[in-house]
PDB file of C-alpha atoms in Angstrom:
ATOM      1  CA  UNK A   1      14.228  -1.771  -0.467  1.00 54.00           C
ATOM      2  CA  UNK A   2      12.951   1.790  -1.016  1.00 61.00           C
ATOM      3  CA  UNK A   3      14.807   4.742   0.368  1.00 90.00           C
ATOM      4  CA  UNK A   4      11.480   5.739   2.863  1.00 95.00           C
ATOM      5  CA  UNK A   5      12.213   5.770   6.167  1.00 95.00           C
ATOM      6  CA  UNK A   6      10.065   5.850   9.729  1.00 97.00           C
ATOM      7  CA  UNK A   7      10.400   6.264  13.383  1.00 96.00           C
ATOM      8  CA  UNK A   8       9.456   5.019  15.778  1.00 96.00           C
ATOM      9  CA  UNK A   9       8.944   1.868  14.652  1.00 95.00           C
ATOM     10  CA  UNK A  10       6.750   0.632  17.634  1.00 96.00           C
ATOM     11  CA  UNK A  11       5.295   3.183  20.388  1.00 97.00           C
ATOM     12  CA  UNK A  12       3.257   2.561  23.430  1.00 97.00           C
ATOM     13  CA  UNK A  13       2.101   5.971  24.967  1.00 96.00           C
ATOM     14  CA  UNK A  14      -0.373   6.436  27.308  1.00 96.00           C
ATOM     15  CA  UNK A  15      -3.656   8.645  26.871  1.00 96.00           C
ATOM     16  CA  UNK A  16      -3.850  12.062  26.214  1.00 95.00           C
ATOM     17  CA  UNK A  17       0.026  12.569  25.111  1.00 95.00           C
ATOM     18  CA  UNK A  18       0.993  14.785  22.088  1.00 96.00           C
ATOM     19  CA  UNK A  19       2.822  12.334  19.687  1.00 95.00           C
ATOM     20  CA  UNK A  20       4.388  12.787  16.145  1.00 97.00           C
ATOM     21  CA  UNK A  21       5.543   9.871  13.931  1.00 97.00           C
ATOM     22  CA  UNK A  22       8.305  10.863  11.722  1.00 97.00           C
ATOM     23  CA  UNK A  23       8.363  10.128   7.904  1.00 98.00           C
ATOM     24  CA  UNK A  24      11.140  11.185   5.425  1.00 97.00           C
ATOM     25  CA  UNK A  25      12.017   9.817   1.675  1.00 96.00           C
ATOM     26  CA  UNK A  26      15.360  10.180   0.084  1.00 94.00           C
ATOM     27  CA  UNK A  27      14.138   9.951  -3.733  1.00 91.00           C
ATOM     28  CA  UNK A  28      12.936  13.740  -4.265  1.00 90.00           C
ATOM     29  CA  UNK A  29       9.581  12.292  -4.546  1.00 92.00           C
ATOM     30  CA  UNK A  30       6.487  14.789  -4.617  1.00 91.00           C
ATOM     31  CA  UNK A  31       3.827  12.632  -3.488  1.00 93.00           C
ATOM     32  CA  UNK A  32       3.394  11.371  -0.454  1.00 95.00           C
ATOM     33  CA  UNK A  33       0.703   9.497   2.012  1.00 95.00           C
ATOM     34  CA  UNK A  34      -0.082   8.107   5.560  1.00 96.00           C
ATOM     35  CA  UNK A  35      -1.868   5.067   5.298  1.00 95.00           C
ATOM     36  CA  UNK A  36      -3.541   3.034   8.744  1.00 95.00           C
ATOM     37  CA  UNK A  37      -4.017  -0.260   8.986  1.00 94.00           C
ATOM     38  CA  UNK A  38      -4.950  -2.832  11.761  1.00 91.00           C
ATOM     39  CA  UNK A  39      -3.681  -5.866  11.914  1.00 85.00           C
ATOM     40  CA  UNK A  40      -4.342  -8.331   8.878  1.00 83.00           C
ATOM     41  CA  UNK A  41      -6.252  -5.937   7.403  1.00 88.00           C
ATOM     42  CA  UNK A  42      -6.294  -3.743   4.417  1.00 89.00           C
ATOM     43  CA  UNK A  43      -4.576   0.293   4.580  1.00 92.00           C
ATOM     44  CA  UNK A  44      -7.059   2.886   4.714  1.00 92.00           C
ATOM     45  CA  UNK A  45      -5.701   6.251   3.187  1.00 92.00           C
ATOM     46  CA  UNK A  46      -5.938   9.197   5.917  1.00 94.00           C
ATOM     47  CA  UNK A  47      -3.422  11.805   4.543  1.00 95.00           C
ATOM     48  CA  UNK A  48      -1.876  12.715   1.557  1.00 94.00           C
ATOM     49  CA  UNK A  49       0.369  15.633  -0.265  1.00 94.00           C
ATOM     50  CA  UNK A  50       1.278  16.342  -3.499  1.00 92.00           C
ATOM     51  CA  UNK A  51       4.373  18.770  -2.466  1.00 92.00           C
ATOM     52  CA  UNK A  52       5.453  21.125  -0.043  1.00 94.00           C
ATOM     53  CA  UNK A  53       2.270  23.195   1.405  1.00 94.00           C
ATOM     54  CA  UNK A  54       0.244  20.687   0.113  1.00 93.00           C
ATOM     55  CA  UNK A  55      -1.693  18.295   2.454  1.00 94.00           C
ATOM     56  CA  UNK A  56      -5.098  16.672   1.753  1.00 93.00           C
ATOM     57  CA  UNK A  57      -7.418  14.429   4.136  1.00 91.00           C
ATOM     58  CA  UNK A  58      -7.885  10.644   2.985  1.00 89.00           C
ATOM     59  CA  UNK A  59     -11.033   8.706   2.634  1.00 82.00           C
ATOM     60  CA  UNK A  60     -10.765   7.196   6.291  1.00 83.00           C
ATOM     61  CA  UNK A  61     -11.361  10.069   9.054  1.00 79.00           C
ATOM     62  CA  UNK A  62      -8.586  10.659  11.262  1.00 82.00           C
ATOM     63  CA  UNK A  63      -7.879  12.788  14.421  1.00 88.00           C
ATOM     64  CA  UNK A  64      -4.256  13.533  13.280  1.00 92.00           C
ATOM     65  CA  UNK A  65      -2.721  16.438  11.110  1.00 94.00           C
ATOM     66  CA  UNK A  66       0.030  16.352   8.897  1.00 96.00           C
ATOM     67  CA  UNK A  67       2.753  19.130   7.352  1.00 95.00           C
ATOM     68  CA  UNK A  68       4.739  19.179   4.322  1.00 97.00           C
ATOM     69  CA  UNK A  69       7.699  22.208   4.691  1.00 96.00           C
ATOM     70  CA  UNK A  70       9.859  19.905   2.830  1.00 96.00           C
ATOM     71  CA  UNK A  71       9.774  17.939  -0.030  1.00 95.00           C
ATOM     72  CA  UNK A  72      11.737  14.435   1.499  1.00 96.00           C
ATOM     73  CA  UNK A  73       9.521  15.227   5.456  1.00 97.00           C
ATOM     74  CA  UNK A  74       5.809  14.546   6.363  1.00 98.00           C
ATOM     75  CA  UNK A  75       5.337  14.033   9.516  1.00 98.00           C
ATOM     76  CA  UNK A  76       2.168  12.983  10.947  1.00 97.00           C
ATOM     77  CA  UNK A  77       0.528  14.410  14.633  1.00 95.00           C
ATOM     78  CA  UNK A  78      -1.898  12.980  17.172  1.00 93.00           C
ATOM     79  CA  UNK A  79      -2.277  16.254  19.473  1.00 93.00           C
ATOM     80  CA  UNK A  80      -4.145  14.044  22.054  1.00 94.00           C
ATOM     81  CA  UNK A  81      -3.487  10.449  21.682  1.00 94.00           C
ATOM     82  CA  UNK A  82      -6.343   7.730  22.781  1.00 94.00           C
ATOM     83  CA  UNK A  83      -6.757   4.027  22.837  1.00 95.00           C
ATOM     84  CA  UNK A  84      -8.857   3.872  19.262  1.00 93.00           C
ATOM     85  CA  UNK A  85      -5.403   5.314  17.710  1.00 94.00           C
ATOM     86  CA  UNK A  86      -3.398   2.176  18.404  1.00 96.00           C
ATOM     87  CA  UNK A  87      -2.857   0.504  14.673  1.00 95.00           C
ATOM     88  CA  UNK A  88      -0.225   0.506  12.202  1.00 95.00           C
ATOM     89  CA  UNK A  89       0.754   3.490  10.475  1.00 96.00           C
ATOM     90  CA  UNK A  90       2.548   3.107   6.926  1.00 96.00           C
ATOM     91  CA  UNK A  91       3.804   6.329   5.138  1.00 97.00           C
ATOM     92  CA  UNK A  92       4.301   5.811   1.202  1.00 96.00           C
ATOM     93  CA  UNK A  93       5.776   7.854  -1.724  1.00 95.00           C
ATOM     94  CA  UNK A  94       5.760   8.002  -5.048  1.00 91.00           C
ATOM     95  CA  UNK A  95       6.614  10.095  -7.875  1.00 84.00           C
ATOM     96  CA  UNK A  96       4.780  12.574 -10.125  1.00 76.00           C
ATOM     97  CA  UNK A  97       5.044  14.165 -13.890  1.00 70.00           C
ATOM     98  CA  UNK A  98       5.672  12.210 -17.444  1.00 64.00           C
ATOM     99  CA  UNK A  99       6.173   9.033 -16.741  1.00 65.00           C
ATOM    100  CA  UNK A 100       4.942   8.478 -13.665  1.00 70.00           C
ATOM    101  CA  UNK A 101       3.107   5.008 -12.997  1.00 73.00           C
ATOM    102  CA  UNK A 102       1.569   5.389  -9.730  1.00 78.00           C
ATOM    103  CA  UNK A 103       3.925   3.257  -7.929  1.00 87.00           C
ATOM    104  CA  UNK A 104       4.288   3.818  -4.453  1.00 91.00           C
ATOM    105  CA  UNK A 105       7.260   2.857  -2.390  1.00 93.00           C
ATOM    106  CA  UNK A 106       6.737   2.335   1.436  1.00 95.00           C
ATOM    107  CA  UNK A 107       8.133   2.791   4.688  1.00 95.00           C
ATOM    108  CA  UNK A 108       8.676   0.394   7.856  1.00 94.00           C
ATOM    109  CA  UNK A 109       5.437   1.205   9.446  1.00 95.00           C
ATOM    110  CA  UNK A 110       5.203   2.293  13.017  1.00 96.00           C
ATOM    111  CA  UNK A 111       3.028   0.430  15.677  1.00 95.00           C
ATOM    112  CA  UNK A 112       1.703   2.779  17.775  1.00 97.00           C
ATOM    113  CA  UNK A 113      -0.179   1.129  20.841  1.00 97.00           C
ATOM    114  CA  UNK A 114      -1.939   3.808  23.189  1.00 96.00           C
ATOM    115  CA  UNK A 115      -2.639   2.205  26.986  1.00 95.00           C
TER     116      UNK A 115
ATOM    117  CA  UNK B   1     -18.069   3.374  -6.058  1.00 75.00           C
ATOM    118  CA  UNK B   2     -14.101   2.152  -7.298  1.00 85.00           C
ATOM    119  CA  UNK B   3     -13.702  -1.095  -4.514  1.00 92.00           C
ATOM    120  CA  UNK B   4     -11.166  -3.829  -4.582  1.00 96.00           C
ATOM    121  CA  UNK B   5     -12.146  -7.307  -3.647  1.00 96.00           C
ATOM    122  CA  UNK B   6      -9.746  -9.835  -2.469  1.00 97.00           C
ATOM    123  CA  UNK B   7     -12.064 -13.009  -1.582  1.00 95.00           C
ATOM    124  CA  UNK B   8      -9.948 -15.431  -0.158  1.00 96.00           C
ATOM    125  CA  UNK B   9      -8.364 -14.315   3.229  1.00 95.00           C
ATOM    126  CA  UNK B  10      -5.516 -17.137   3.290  1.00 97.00           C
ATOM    127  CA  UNK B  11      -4.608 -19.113   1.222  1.00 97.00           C
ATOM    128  CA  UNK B  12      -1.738 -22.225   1.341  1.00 97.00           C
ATOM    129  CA  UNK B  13       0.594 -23.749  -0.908  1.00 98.00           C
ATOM    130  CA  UNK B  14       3.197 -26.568  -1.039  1.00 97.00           C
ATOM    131  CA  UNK B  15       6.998 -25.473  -1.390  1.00 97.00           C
ATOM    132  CA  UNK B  16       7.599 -25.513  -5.475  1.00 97.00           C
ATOM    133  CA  UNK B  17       4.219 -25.410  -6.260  1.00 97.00           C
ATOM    134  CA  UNK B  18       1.940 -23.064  -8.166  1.00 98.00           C
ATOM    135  CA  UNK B  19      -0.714 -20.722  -6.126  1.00 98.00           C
ATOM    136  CA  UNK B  20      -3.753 -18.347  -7.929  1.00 98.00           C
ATOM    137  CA  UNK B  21      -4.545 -15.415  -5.731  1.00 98.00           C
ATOM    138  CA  UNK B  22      -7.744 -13.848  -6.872  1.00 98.00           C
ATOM    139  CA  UNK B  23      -8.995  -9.870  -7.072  1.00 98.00           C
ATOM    140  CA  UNK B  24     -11.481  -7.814  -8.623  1.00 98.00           C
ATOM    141  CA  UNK B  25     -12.023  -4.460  -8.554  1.00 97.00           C
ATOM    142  CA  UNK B  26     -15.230  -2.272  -9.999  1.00 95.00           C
ATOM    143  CA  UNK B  27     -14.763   0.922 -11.207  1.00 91.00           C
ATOM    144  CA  UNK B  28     -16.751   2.724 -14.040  1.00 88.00           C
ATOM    145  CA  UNK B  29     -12.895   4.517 -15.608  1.00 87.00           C
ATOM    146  CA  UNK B  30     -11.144   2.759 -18.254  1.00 85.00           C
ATOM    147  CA  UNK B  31      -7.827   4.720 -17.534  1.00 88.00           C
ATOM    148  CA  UNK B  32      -6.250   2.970 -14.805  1.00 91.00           C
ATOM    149  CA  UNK B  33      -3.207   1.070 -12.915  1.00 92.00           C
ATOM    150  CA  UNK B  34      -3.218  -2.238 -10.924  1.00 95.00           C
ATOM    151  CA  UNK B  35      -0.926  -3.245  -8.435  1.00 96.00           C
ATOM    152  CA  UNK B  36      -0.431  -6.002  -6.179  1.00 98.00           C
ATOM    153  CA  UNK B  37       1.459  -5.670  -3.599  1.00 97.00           C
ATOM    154  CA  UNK B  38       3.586  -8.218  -0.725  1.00 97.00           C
ATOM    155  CA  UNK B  39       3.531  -7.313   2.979  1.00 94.00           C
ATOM    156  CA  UNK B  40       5.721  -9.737   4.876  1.00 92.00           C
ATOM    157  CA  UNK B  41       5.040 -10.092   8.338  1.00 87.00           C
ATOM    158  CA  UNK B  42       6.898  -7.553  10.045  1.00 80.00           C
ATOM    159  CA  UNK B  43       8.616  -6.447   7.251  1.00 84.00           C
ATOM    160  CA  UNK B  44       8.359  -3.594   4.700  1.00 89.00           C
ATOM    161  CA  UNK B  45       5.420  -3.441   1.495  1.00 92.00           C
ATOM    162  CA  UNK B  46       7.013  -4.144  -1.437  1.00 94.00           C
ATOM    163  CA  UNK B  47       5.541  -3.865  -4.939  1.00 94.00           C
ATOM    164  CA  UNK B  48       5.298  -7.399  -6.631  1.00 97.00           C
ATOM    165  CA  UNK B  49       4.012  -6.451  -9.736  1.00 96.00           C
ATOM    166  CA  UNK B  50       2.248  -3.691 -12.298  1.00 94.00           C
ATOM    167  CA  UNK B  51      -0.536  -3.803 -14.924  1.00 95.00           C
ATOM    168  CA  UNK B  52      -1.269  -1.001 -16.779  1.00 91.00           C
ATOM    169  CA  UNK B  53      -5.167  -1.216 -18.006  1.00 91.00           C
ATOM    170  CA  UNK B  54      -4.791   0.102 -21.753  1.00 89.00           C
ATOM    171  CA  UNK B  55      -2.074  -3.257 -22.081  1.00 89.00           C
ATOM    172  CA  UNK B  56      -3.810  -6.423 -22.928  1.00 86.00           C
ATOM    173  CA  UNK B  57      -0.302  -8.072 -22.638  1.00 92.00           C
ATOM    174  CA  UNK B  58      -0.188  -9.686 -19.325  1.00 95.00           C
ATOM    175  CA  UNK B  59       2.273  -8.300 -17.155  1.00 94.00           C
ATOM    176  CA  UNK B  60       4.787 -10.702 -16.118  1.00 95.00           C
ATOM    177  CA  UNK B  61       8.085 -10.400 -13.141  1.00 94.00           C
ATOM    178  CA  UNK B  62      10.437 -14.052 -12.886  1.00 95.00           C
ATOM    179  CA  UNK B  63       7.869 -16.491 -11.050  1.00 97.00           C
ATOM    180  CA  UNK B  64       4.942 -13.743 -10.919  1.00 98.00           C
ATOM    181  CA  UNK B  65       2.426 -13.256 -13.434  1.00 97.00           C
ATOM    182  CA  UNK B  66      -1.080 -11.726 -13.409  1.00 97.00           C
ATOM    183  CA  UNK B  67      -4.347 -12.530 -15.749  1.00 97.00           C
ATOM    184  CA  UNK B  68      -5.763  -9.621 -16.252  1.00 96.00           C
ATOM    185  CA  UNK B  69      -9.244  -9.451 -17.794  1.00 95.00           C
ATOM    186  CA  UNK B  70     -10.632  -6.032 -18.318  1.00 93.00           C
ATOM    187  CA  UNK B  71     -13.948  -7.022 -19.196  1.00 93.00           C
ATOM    188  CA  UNK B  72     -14.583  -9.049 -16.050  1.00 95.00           C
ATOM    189  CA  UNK B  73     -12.708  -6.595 -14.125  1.00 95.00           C
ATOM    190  CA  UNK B  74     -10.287  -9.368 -12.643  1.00 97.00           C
ATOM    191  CA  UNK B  75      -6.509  -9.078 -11.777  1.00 97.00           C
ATOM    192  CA  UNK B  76      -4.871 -12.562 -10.483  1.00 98.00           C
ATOM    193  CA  UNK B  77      -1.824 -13.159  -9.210  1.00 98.00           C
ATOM    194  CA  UNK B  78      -0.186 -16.483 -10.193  1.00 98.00           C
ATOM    195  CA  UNK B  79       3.254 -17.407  -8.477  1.00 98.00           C
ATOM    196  CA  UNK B  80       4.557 -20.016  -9.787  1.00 98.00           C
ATOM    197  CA  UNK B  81       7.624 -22.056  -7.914  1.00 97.00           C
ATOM    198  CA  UNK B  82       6.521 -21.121  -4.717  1.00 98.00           C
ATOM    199  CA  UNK B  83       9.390 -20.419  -1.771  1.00 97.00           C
ATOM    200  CA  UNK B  84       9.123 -20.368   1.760  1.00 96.00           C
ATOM    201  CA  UNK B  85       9.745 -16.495   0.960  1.00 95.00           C
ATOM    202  CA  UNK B  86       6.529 -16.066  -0.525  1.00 97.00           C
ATOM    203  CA  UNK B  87       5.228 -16.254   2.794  1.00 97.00           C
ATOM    204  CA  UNK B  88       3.052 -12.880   3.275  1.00 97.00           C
ATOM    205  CA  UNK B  89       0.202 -10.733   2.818  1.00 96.00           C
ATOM    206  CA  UNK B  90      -0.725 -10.064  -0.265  1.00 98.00           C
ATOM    207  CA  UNK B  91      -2.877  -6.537  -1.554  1.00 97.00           C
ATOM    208  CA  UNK B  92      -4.635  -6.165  -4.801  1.00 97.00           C
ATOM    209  CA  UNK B  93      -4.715  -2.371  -4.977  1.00 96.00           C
ATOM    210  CA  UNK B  94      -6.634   0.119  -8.224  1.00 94.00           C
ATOM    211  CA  UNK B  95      -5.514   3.602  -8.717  1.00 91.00           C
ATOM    212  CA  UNK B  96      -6.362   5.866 -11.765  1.00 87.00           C
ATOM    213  CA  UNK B  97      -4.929   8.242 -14.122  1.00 78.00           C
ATOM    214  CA  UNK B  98      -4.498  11.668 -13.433  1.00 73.00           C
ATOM    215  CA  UNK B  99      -5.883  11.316  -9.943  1.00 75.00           C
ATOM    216  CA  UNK B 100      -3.056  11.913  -8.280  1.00 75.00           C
ATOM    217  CA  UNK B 101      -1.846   8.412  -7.612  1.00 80.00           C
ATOM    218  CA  UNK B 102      -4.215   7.677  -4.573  1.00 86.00           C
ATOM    219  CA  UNK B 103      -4.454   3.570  -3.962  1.00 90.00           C
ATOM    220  CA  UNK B 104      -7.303   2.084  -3.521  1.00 92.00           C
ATOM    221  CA  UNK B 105      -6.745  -1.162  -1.553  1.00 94.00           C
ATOM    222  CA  UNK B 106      -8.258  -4.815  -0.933  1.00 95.00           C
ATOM    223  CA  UNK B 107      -8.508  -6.743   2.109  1.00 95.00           C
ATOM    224  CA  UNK B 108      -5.461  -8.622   1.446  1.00 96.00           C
ATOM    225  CA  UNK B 109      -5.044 -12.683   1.042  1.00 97.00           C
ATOM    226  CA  UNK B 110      -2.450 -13.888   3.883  1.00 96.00           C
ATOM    227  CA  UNK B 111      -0.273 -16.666   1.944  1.00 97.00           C
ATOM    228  CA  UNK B 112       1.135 -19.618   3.561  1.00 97.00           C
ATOM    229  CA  UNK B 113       4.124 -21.574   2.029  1.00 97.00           C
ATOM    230  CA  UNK B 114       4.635 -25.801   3.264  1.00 96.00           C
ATOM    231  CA  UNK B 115       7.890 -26.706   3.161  1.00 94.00           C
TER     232      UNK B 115
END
């Protein structure tokens, strides 16, 4: 398995808490994304970075925010968490330059359930 | 508008036996990568296998395979031999050169394996 790593891996918070999920990649890969995704269905791209300072928005809207101060960290942020949050949410990386073939390697996934 | 379409939602097959899982995608580039992708239920995404669009060879990993047919803009998956490990979520997913490796993702075929 890839070296891309998340916590928590489940979360049940109640409304209107300030929550981060944690991502962090050991492979000195570039690029890297936050994907959501309910159950049985297909990932929706809401964030994604090309290095440090970078950060773009995905093609599905989302409330959080992401930072990139380091190349192997992105971290994802839900300032004010509410019950339309709760889904899966899958952080990816991959690498970039010559070479590269688009693959992306991702992590655990953490279910985040908001009461 | 680049979409992915995965039209069967679940699919079954018998222990040892070979299963077809079906995509096709529509995009108007001709530079591209296809992926499909194995989500096992509670487990990490893995990448199952890689087809790069300017190879008419069929791409090819142990008991996977894909047709890929360029004109008809179709990418199957073919697993031949099929284990009780095979047991998963499957994603057809389309990215494209030089766009900075962004995924675009179908709505997944859940694959059942009879012992």
């Amino acid at each position: 398995e890839a070296d891309i790593y998340q916590t928590p891996r489940y979360l049940v918070i109640g409304t209107g808490k300030k929550i981060t999920l944690e991502c962090s990649q050991t492979m000195g890969h570039d690029k890297m994304y936050w994907y959501q995704q309910d159950p049985g269905m297909e990932l929706h791209l809401i964030h994604y970075s090309y290095g440090v300072n970078s950060t773009e928005k995905g093609d599905l809207s989302s409330e959080s925010t992401v930072s990139r101060i380091r190349t192997e960290h992105f971290p994802l942020t839900l300032e004010s968490a509410r019950p339309s949050h709760t889904s899966q949410y899958l952080c990816a990386s991959s690498e970039s330059g010559a070479g590269s073939t688009d693959t992306q390697y991702f992590g655990p996934g953490t279910r985040l359930t908001v009461l | 508008a680049q979409t992915v379409t995965q039209s069967q939602p679940e699919m079954s097959v018998q222990e040892a036996e070979t299963v077809t899982l079906s995509c096709t995608y529509d995009t108007s580039e001709s530079d591209y990568y296809l992926f499909w992708y194995k989500q096992p239920p509670s487990r990490q995404m893995i990448l199952v296998i890689r087809q790069e669009a300017y190879k008419q060879q069929n791409a090819t990993e142990n008991r996977f395979s894909v047709n890929f047919q360029k004109a008809a803009k179709s990418f199957s998956l073919k697993i031949s031999d099929s284990q009780l490990g095979d047991a998963a979520m499957y994603f057809c997913a389309l990215s494209f050169y030089n766009q900075g490796g962004k995924l675009i993702f179908g709505q997944g075929t859940e694959l059942s394996v009879k012992p």
